[in-house]
Amino acid sequence: MKLTAEISMYPLKDNYIDPIKWFIGRVDTYPNIERRTNAMATQVCGEYGEVMQMLATEMEAAHEKWGKAVFVVKFIGGELDLSHQE
């Protein structure tokens, strides 16, 4: 089963751009997970287990490296076209 998720990361620090770019770079290392980023969030799509494992691994890594950060994630079962625009 496919899973699509939208992730917003809010590092609790003045320099918030570096942790966000770091997190997105780490997401890009997963070859089976498609990623799109806009000004407000990052969308990912892939196999359900792979997306959930990636999120668990990378959120933990982000907290270990950067300290406190809030992650807001929305999930929808299935595969959405991440290139869709209106």
Backbone as a ProteinNet text record, in pm:
[ID]
protein_1_A
[PRIMARY]
MKLTAEISMYPLKDNYIDPIKWFIGRVDTYPNIERRTNAMATQVCGEYGEVMQMLATEMEAAHEKWGKAVFVVKFIGGELDLSHQE
[TERTIARY]
84.3	0	88.2	46.2	117.9	68.4	155.2	123.6	179.2	100.7	146.8	141.7	246.9	253.6	303	250.6	296.7	360.8	484.7	563.6	601	580.7	632.4	720.3	840	935.1	953.2	939.4	955.2	1064.2	1192.5	1300.1	1283	1301.5	1286	1420.3	1464.2	1590.9	1584.9	1670.2	1673	1711.6	1812.1	1856.9	1777.4	1656.3	1568.5	1585.3	1644.6	1657.8	1754.6	1868.8	1968	1911.9	1843.2	1787.1	1683.9	1604	1504.1	1572.4	1670.7	1744.5	1815.1	1870.4	1936.8	1837.6	1718.6	1616.1	1573.6	1549.6	1509.6	1619.7	1744.3	1856.7	1859.8	1829.1	1825.2	1710.1	1595.3	1481.5	1521.1	1599.1	1640.6	1730.1	1782.2	1869.1	1790.7	1658.7	1574	1525.6	1584.8	1555.7	1411.9	1341.4	1205.6	1098.3	1140.3	1044.6	1054.1	940.4	932.9	912.5	979.8	968.6	943.2	856.2	834.1	830.8	892	892.9	842.8	760.6	720.1	755.3	705.5	742.5	690.2	590.1	529.6	552.2	577.6	585.8	658.9	685.9	744.8	646.7	619.1	533.3	620.3	589.2	659.5	556	597	508.8	593.9	545.1	614.7	535.6	599.1	535.2	514.6	401.1	359	470.3	522.1	624.9	752.5	791.1	914.3	899.6	785.2	763.3	762.7	691.6	684.3	821.6	898.6	1032.5	1123.8	1117	1198.4	1165.7	1035.7	997.4	1047.6	1033.1	1081.1	1231.6	1304.6	1451	1496.9	1441	1490.3	1441.3	1323	1280.9	1368.1	1399.3	1488.7	1626.3	1678.9	1810.7	1808.5	1699.8	1689.4	1687.8	1614.7	1611.9	1748.9	1817.1	1950.8	2049.1	2042.4	2138.7	2104.1	1976.6	1937.2	1863.1	1826.4	1752.8	1603.6	1537.7	1392.6	1343.5	1244.6	1177.4	1038.6	944.1	808.5	791.3	736.3	701.7	550.4	492	349.5	338.8	270.3	260.6	114.9	74.7	-58.4	-40.2	-123.1	-112.6	-239.7	-221.6	-335.6	-295.6	-377.4	-350.4	-365	-268	-271	-163.2	-153.7	-50.6	-114.7	-65.7	-110.8	-6.4	-49.7	40.8	103.1	228.2	294.3	327.6	318.8	347	220.7	104.7	-21.2	-20.4	-63	-77	-206.6	-265.6	-388.2	-356.5
-118.4	0	123.9	221.1	348.1	442.9	536.5	638.5	771.3	876	1011.3	1089.1	1164.4	1242.7	1383	1478.5	1616.8	1651.6	1698	1721.7	1869	1927.4	2060.5	2048	2102.6	2098.5	2240.9	2256	2385.8	2375.8	2396.2	2394.4	2510.9	2483.4	2586.4	2654.6	2728.5	2801.7	2916.4	3015.1	3130.9	3090.9	3006.7	2961.9	2837.3	2857.5	2744	2688.1	2762.5	2716.8	2599	2604.7	2496.6	2360.3	2349	2218.2	2167.9	2258.5	2217.7	2166.5	2238.4	2193.7	2060.8	2045.1	1920.2	1804.6	1825.1	1721.4	1682.6	1779.6	1752.5	1676.3	1713.9	1641.6	1495.8	1469.6	1331.3	1253.8	1317.5	1252.1	1211	1293.5	1265.5	1142.9	1091.2	973.3	843.9	850.4	731.8	717.2	623.7	616.7	577.9	512	467.2	563.7	679.3	777.1	902.8	939.8	1061.5	1180.8	1293	1413.1	1536	1622.9	1756	1852.3	1968.7	2069.3	2200.8	2270.2	2405.5	2498.1	2617.7	2716.8	2682.5	2593.2	2566.1	2426.6	2329.1	2190.3	2104.2	1982.8	1881.1	1765.5	1721.4	1605.3	1487.8	1371.1	1248.1	1141.2	1047.8	938.7	814.3	702.3	575	464.3	348.6	237.3	273.8	234.5	273.5	252.3	130.4	98.9	178.7	201.5	276.6	422.7	482.3	622.4	634.9	545.9	553.5	530.5	435.6	409.8	528.7	588.2	705.7	818.4	843.4	950.3	925.1	803.3	770.7	791.1	741.8	752.4	896.9	971.2	1106.9	1208.6	1189.5	1280.1	1258.8	1132.9	1106.2	1167.1	1149.4	1205.3	1358.2	1420.5	1566.5	1614.1	1544.2	1582.6	1564.2	1456.4	1433.7	1540.4	1581.1	1677.8	1822.1	1858.7	1998.1	2032.7	1935.7	1965.3	1974	2061.5	2069.1	2118.4	2046.3	2084	2021.5	2091.7	2040.5	1989.1	1868.4	1813.1	1801	1853.7	1839.2	1757	1642.8	1552.6	1516.7	1524.9	1481.6	1360	1258.5	1133.8	1109.6	1054.2	1005.6	872.4	772.4	642	649.9	598.6	601.6	691.4	690.5	767.1	888.2	1005.4	1128.1	1173.9	1244.5	1301.4	1425.9	1417	1529	1643	1620.7	1727	1806.6	1765.3	1832.8	1978.9	2067.2	2209.6	2260	2358.1	2418.4	2556.9
0	0	0	-76	-82.4	26.8	63.1	162.5	114.5	126.3	98.2	229	256.6	379.9	348.9	423	414.5	547.9	543.7	664.5	673.7	789.6	819.7	943.2	935.1	1046.6	1098.9	1229.1	1293.6	1400.4	1361.6	1461	1558.8	1684.9	1787.5	1811.4	1708.3	1715	1615.6	1636.7	1547.3	1404.9	1391.4	1260.4	1221.2	1172.3	1143.2	1003.1	911.3	771.6	760.2	827.2	815.8	857.5	970.9	1005.6	904.3	849.2	750.7	624.6	574.9	455.2	481.8	600.6	638.4	634	692.3	695.1	553.2	468.2	329.6	257.2	279.7	218.9	261.4	386.5	435.2	371.6	355.6	289.8	147.4	81	-56.9	-69.9	39.6	30.4	19.3	27.8	19	-125.2	-200.2	-345	-378.7	-289.2	-318.8	-270.3	-218.7	-168.3	-254.5	-314.5	-396	-303.7	-335	-252.1	-337.3	-287.5	-342.7	-224.9	-242.2	-136.8	-194.2	-115.7	-152.3	-36.1	-39.2	62.8	202.3	211.2	340.8	394	306.5	352.9	251	292.1	205.9	197.1	74.7	54.2	12.7	65.6	28.9	-4.2	-89.9	-127.9	-150.4	-102.3	-120.8	-54.4	-44.5	24.4	171	225	359	462.6	470.1	569	549.7	425.3	397.2	438.5	410.4	449.1	601.5	668.6	814.4	878.2	825.5	879.3	856	736.2	705.9	802.9	826.1	916.6	1058.1	1106.7	1241.7	1251.6	1154.4	1155.2	1146.6	1052.5	1027.4	1129	1185.8	1293.6	1416.8	1447.6	1560.3	1536	1414.9	1381	1391.2	1348	1355.5	1500.1	1585.3	1726.4	1791.5	1755.1	1811.1	1766.1	1639.3	1585.3	1621.1	1612.6	1623.1	1751.9	1830.7	1953.6	1927.8	1997.3	1992.1	1856.1	1804.5	1680.4	1683.2	1625.3	1612.2	1470.2	1457.5	1327.1	1319.7	1214.8	1188.4	1060.3	1069.2	955.1	930.2	804	762.4	672.1	691.1	615.4	535.7	416.5	339.8	277.8	301.8	243.1	92.3	22.2	-123.8	-179.1	-310.5	-380.6	-446.2	-411	-475.8	-575.8	-678.5	-776.7	-715.8	-673.5	-605.6	-700.4	-830.2	-925.5	-962.1	-909.4	-941.1	-897.1	-986.7	-954.1	-1012.7	-948.5	-1001.8	-1049.2
[MASK]
++++++++++++++++++++++++++++++++++++++++++++++++++++++++++++++++++++++++++++++++++++++

